[in-house]
Coordinates of C-alpha atoms and ligand atoms in Angstrom, one line a residue:
X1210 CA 160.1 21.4 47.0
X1211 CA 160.9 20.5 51.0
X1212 CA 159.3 23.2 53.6
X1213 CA 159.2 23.3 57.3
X1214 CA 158.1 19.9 59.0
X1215 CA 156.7 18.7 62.1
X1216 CA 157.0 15.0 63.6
X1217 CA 155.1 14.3 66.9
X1218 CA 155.5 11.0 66.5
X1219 CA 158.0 11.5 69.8
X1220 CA 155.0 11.9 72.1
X1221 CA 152.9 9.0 72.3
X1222 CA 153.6 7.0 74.9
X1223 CA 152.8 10.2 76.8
X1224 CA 149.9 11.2 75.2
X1225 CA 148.2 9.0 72.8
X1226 CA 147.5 10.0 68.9
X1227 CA 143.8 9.9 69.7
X1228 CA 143.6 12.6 72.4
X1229 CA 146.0 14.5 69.5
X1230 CA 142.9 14.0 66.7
X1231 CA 140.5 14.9 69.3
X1232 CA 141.7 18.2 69.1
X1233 CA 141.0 18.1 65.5
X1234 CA 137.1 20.6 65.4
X1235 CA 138.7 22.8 68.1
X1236 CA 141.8 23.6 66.1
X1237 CA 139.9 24.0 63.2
X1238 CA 138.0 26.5 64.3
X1239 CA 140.4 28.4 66.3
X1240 CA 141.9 28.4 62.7
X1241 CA 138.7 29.9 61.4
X1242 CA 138.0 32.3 64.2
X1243 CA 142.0 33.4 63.3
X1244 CA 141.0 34.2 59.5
X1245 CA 137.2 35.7 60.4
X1246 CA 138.3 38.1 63.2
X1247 CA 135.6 36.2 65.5
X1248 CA 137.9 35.1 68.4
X1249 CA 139.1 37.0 71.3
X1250 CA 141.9 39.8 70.8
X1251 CA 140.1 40.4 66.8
X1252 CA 141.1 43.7 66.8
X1253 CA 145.0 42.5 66.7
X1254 CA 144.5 40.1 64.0
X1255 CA 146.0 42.0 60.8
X1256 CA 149.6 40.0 60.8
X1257 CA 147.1 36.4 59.7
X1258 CA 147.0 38.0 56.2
X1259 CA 149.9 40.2 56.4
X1260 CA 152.2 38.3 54.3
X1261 CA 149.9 38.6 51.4
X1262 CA 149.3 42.0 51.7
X1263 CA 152.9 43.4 51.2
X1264 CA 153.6 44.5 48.1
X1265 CA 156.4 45.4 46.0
X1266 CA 156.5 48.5 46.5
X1267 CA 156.8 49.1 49.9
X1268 CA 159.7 46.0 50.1
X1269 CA 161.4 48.6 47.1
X1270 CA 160.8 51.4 49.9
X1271 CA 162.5 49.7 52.6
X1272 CA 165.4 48.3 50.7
X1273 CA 166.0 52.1 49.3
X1274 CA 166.0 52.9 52.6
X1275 CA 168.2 50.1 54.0
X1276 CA 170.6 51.2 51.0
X1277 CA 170.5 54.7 52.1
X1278 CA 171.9 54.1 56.0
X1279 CA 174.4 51.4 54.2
X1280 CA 175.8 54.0 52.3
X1281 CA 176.3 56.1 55.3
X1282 CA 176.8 54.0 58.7
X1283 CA 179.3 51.2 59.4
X1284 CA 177.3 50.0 62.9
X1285 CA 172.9 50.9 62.9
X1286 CA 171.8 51.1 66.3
X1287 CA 168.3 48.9 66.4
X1288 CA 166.6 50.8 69.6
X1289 CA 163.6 48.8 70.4
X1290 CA 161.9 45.7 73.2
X1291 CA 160.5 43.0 73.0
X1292 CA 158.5 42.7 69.8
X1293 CA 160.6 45.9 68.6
X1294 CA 163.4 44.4 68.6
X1295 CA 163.5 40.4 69.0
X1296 CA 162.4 39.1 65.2
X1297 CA 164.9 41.5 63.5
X1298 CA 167.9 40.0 66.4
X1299 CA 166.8 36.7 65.7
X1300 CA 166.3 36.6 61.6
X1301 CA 169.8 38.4 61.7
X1302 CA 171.8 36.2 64.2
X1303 CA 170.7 33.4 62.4
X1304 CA 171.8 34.8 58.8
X1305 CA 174.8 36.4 59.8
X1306 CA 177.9 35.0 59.9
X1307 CA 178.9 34.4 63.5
X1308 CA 182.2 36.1 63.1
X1309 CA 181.6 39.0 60.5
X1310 CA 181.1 41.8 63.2
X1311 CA 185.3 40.8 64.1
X1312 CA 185.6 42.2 60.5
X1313 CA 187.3 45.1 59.5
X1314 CA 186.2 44.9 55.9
X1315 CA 182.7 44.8 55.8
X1316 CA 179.7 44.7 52.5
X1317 CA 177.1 45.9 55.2
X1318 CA 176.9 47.6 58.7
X1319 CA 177.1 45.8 61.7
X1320 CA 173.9 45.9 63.7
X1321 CA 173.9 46.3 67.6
X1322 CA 171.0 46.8 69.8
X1323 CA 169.8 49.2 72.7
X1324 CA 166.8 50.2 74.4
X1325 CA 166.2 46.2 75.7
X1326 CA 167.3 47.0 78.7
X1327 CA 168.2 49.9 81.4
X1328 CA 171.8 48.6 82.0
X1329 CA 173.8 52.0 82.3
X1330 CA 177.2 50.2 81.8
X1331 CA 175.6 48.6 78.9
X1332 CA 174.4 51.8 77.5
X1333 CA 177.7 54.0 78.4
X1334 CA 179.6 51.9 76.9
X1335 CA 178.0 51.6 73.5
X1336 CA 177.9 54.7 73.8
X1337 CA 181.5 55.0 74.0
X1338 CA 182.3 52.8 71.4
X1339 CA 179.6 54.6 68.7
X1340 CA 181.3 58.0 69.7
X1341 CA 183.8 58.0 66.8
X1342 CA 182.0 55.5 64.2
X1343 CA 179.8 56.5 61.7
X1344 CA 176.1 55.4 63.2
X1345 CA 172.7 55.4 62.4
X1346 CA 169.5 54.7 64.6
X1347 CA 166.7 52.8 64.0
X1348 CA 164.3 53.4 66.9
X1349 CA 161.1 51.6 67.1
X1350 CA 158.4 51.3 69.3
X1351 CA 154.7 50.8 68.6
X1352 CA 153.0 52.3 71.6
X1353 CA 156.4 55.3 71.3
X1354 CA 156.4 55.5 74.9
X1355 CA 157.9 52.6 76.0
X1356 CA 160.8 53.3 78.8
X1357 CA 164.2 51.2 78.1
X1358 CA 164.0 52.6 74.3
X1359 CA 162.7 56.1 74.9
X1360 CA 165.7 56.4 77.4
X1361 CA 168.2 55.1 74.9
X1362 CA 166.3 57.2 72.1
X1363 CA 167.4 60.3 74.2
X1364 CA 171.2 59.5 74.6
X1365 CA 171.9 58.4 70.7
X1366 CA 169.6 61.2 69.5
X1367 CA 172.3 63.4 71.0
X1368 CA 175.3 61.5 70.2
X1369 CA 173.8 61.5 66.4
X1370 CA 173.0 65.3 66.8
X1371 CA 176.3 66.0 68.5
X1372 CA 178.7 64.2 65.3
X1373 CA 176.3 65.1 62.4
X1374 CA 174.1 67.7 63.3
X1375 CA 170.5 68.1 63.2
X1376 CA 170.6 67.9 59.2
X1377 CA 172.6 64.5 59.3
X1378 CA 170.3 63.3 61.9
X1379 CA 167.5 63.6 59.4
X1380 CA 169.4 61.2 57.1
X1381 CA 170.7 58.8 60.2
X1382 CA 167.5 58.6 62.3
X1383 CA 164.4 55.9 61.2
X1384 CA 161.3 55.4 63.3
X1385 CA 159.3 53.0 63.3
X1386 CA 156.1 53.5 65.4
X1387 CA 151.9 54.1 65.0
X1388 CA 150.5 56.2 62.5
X1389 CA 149.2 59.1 64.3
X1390 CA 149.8 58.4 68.5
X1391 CA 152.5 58.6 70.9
X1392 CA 155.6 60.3 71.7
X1393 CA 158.1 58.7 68.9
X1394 CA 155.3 59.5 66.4
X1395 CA 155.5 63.5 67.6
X1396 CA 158.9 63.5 67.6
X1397 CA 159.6 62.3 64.5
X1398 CA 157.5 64.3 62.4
X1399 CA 158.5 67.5 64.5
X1400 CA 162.1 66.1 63.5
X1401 CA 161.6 65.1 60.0
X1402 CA 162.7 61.7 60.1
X1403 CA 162.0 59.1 57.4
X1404 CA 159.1 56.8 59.6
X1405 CA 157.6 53.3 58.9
X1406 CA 154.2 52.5 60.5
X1407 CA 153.1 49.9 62.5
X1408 CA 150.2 48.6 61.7
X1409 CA 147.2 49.1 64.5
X1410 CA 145.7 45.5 64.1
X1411 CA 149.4 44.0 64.3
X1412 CA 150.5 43.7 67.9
X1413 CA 154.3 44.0 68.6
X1414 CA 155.1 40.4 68.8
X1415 CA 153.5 39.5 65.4
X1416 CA 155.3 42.1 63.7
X1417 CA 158.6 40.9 62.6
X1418 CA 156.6 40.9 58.7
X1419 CA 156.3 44.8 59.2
X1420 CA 159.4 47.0 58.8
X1421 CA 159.6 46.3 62.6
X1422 CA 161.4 43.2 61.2
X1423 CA 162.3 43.6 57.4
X1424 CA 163.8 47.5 57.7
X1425 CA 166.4 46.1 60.5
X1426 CA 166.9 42.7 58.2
X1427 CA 167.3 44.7 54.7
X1428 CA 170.1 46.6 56.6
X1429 CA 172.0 43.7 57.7
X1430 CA 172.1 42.7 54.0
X1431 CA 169.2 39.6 53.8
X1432 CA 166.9 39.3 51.5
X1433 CA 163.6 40.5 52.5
X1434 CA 161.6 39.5 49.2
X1435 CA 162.7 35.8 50.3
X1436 CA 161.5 36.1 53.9
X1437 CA 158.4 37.1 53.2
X1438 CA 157.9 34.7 50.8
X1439 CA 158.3 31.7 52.8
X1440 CA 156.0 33.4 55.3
X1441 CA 153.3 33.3 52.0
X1442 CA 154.0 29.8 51.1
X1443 CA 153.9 28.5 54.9
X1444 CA 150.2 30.7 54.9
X1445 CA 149.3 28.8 52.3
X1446 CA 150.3 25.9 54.1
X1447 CA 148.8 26.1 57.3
X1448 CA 145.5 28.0 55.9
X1449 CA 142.2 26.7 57.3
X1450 CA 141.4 24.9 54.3
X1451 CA 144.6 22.5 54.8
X1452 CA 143.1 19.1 57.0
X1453 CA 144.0 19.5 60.2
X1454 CA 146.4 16.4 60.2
X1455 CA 148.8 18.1 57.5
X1456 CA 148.5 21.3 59.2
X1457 CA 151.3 21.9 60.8
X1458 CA 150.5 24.9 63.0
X1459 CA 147.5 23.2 64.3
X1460 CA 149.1 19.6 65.3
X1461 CA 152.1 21.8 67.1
X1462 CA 149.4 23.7 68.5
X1463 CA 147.1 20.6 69.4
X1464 CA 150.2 18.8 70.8
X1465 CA 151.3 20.5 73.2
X1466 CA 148.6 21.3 74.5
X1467 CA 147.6 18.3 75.1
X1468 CA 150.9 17.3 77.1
X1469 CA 150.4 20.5 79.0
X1470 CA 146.8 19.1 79.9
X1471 CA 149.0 16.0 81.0
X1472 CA 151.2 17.7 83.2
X1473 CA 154.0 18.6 81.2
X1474 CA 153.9 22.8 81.8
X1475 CA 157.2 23.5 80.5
X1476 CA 158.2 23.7 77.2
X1477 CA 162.0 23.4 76.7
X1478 CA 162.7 25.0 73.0
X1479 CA 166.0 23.0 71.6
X1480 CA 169.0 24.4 69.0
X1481 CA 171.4 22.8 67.8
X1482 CA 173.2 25.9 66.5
X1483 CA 174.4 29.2 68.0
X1484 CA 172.8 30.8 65.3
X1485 CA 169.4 29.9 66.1
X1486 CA 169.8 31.7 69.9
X1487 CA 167.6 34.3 69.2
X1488 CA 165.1 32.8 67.5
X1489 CA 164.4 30.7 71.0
X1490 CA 164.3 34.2 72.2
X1491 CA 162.0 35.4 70.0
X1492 CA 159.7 32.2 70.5
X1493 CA 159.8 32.6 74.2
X1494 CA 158.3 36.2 73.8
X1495 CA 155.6 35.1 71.4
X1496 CA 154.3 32.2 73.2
X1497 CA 154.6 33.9 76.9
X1498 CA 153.4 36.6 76.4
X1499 CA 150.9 35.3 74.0
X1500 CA 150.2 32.3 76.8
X1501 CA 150.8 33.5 80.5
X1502 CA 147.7 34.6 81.1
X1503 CA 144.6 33.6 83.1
X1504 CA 146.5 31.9 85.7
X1505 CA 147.5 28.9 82.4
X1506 CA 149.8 29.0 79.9
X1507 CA 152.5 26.9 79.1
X1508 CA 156.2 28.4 80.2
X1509 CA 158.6 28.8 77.4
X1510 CA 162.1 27.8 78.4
X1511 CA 165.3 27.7 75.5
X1512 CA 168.2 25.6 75.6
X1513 CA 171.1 25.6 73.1
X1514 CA 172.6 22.1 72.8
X1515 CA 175.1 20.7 72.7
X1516 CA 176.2 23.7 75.1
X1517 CA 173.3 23.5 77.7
X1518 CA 173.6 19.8 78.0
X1519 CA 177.0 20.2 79.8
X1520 CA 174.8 22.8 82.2
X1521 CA 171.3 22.0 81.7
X1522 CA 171.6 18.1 80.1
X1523 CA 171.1 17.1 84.2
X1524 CA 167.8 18.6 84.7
X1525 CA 166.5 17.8 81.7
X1526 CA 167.3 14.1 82.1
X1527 CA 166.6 13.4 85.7
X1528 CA 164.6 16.4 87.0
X1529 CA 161.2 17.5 87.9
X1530 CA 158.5 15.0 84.9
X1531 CA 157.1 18.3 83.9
X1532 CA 158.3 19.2 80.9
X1533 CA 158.8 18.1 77.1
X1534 CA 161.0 19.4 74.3
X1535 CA 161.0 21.1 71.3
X1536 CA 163.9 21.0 68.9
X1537 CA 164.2 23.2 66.3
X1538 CA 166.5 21.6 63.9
X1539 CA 168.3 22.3 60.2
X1540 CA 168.4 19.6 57.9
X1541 CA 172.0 20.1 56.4
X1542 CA 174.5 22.8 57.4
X1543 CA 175.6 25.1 54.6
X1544 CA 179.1 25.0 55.3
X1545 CA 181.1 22.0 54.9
X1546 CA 183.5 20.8 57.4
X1547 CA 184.8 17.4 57.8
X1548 CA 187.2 16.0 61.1
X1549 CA 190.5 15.6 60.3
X1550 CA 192.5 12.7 60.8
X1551 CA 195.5 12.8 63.0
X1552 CA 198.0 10.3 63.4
X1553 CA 199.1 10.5 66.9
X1554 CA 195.3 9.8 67.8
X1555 CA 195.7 10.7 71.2
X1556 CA 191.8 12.3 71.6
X1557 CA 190.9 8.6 70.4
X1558 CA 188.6 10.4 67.7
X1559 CA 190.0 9.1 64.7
X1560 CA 186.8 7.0 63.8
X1561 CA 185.5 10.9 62.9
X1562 CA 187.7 11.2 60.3
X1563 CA 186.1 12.3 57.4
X1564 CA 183.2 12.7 58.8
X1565 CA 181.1 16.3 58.4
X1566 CA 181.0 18.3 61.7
X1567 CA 176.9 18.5 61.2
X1568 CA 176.7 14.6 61.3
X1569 CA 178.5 14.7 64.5
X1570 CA 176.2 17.3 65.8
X1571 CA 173.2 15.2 64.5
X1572 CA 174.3 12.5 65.8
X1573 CA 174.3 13.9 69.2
X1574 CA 171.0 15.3 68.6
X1575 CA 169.8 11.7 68.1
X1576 CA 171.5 10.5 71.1
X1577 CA 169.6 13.4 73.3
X1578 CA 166.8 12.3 71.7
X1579 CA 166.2 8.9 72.7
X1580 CA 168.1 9.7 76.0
X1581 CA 165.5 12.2 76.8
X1582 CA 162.6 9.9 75.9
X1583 CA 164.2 7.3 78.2
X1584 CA 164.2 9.8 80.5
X1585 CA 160.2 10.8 80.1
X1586 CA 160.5 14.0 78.1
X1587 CA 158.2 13.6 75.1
X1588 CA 159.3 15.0 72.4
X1589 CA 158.3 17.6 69.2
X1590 CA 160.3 18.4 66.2
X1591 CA 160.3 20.8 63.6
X1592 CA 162.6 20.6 61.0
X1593 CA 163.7 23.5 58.4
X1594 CA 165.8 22.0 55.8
X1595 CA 168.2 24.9 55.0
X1596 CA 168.9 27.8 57.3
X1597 CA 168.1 30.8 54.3
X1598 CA 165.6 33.8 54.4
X1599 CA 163.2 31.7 52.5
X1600 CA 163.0 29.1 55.4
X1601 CA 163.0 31.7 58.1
X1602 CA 159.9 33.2 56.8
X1603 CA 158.5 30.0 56.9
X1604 CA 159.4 29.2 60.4
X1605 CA 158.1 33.0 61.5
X1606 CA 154.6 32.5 60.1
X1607 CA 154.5 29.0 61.2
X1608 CA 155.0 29.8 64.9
X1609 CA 152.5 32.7 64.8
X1610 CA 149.2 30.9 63.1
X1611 CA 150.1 28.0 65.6
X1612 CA 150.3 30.4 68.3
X1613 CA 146.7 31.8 67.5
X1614 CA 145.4 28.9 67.2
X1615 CA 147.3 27.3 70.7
X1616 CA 146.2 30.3 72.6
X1617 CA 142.7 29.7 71.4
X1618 CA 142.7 26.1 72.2
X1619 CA 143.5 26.8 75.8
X1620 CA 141.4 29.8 76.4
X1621 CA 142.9 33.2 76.6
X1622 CA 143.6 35.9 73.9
X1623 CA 146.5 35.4 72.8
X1624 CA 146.9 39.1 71.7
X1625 CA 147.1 41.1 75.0
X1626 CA 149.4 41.7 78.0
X1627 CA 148.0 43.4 80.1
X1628 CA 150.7 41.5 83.1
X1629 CA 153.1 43.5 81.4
X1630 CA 152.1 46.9 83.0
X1631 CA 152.2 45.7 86.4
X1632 CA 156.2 46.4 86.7
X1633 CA 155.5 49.6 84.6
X1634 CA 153.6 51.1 87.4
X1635 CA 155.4 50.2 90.1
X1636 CA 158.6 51.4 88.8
X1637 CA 157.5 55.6 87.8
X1638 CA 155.3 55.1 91.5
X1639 CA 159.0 54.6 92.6
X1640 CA 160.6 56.8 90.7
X1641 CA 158.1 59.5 91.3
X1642 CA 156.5 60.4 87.9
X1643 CA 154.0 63.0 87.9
X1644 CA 150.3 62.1 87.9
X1645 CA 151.6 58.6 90.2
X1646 CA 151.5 60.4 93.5
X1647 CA 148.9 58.0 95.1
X1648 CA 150.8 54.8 93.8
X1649 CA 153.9 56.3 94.8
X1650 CA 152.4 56.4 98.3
X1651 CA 151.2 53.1 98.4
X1652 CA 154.6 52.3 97.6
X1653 CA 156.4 53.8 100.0
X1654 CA 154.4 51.9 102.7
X1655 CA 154.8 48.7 100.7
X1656 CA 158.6 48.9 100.8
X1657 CA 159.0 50.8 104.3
Ligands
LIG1308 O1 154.5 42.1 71.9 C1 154.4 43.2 72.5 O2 153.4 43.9 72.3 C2 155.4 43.8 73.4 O3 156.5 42.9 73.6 C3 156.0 45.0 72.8 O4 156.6 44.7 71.5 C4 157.1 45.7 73.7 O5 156.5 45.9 74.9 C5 157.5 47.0 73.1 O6 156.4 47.9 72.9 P1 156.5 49.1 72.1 O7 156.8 48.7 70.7 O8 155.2 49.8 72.2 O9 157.7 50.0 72.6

């Protein structure tokens, strides 16, 4: 059976395969320090064995659940940020079929998302739109205090309230928050509404595994018993008794850091699908936020070709040396579509015909390839052979271990983010909340 693969043979000549082994000890025990709880951030550590943990029982509970707001909602409002919200969007976008939500005929609701920002168009007019549908809300938030969904939280609470009344809202309303703190959590049991808990040892960004992820997924209509067991079968594969050269995790992990020890501080994460959008999004938040820290970290930047090489191809061939790539990549396409001939041949394209769209498209992936080496970006791949559930949960646990263990490798825990509250407490200083008087102050003069 194929699973997820990494070649770095596309980096030496940048950095050499020695410098690469030498990274061999420390991987291994950032691995180790990962499985033993004995490394920095230990006390956000649970999501390592999570996959193994998850049992049939509670998959049953979450897919009677997802059943249950099938039955009764065409369009499920996911309110959530960042880690609350980005490995559902990205499991789902990648499953779904790109036009399905033009539908009107439809086996399972159409999910849209709120709460990931404070656009007021952007929430009026969902809004708007939900105000005759039949909806139903899943909010989530760990901390249940977060701003963008709390605000959003508000306004579909009363929409819901509004069309089905506080009895239907019971049956229409999911949150998904901690066990016993926060706002969400007080809410929802004062409420009554059906709640999933987060995990305390499983940080927001780690938790697509938890029913931050699978309660969102099961809705859409994927198979959450698949996910999670690629995300076993890629644990098994990447556990710290695997030799660190046919680890996975800890070569992408040891690679790139050792091109960003070389200069190369950007990282440029490269689709060849639509589809796979998301999942650069989602990668972006694990690794920054994970990363940025401490003054280091490697910056996480997301392309999708062939698009962004008609708007970012330029850069990437002739700009600044300090960056290197990433492409994420699907072995075969499950549809099939071949170019048709045509006799008038005016497009000059007729030595296509015949051939499948995806061998086009890999094709150009080739030719960016060796283009972009030519051009000094070194570069990493890591192949899925089929975009299913099965290989999606193989991907999602991949990029988590080898995010432990890159974080550990360059130095900082990659389990806090603490940079994250600067914004926070600038922005209720501005807007006046209670208890920020002296910030508010210091505002004032700052912006005077
Ligand atoms: O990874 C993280 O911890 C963050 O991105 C959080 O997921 C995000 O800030 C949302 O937090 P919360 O779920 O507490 O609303």
């Amino acid at each position: 059976m194929e699973n997820l693969k990494i070649d770095i043979s596309k980096v030496s000549g940048f950095v050499s395969d020695k410098a690469i082994d030498d990274y061999e000890q420390l991987a291994n025990e950032s691995l180790k320090a990962l499985y033993k709880k004995s490394g920095k951030g230990s006390d956000f550590l649970g999501w390592v064995e999570l996959p193994d943990t998850i049992t049939d029982e509670f998959l049953s509970d979450v897919e009677a659940t997802a059943a249950s707001l099938k039955a009764k909602a065409d369009y499920v409002v996911v309110v959530g940020i960042g880690g609350s919200y980005l490995g559902a969007r990205a499991v789902i976008d990648a499953l779904n079929n790109s036009f399905d939500w033009l539908q009107t005929k439809r086996e399972n609701p159409v999910i849209l998302y709120a709460g990931q920002n404070i656009g007021e168009d952007y929430t009026s007019e969902l809004l708007n739109f939900l105000s005759d549908k039949s909806f139903a809300v899943v909010v989530i938030s760990k901390s249940g205090t977060t701003t963008e969904p709390a605000i959003a939280f508000r306004l579909l609470k009363e929409l819901v309230e509004e069309k089905f009344g506080k009895n239907g809202a019971k049956d229409r309303i999911v949150a998904i928050t901690d066990a016993s703190r926060g706002a969400l959590r007080t809410l929802a049991d004062q409420e009554g509404y059906k709640t999933y808990v987060i995990p305390d040892d499983v940080g927001g960004r780690y938790s697509v595994l938890t029913p931050v992820g699978l309660l969102p997924i099961a809705v859409a209509g994927f198979d959450i018993r698949q996910l999670v067991k690629g995300a076993v079968d890629m644990k098994g594969l990447t556990s710290p008794e695997v030799p660190f050269k046919e680890n996975p995790a800890s070569l992408y992990a040891a690679t790139r850091n050792e091109l960003y020890k070389n200069g190369k501080a950007i990282e440029i994460m490269v689709n060849y699908q639509p589809k796979l959008h998301f999942v650069t999004e989602w990668w972006k938040q694990l690794y920054g936020e994970s990363e940025g820290k401490d003054n280091k970290g490697i910056f996480p930047a997301g392309v999708d070709f062939s698009t962004d090489l008609h708007s970012m191809g330029q850069w990437i061939q002739e700009g600044v040396r300090n960056i290197f790539e990433t492409v994420l990549t699907i072995k075969t396409a499950n549809e099939t579509l071949k170019v048709p001939s045509d006799c008038a041949n005016l497009d000059g394209l007729n030595f296509l015909a015949g051939k499948r769209i995806d061998e086009v498209n890999k094709m150009a992936e080739l030719g960016t390839l060796i283009a972009h080496l030519d051009g000094g970006v070194p570069n990493i791949k890591i192949e899925l052979p089929q975009l299913n559930e099965y290989y999606l949960g193989q991907m999602i646990y991949f990029y988590e271990i080898a995010c432990g263990i890159s974080g550990y490798i360059l130095g900082v825990n990659p389990f806090d983010q603490p940079g994250v509250e600067a914004y926070k407490k600038n922005m209720f200083a501005l807007l006046e909340k209670p208890g920020f008087e002296a910030e508010t102050k210091a505002m004032r003069q700052r912006i005077k």
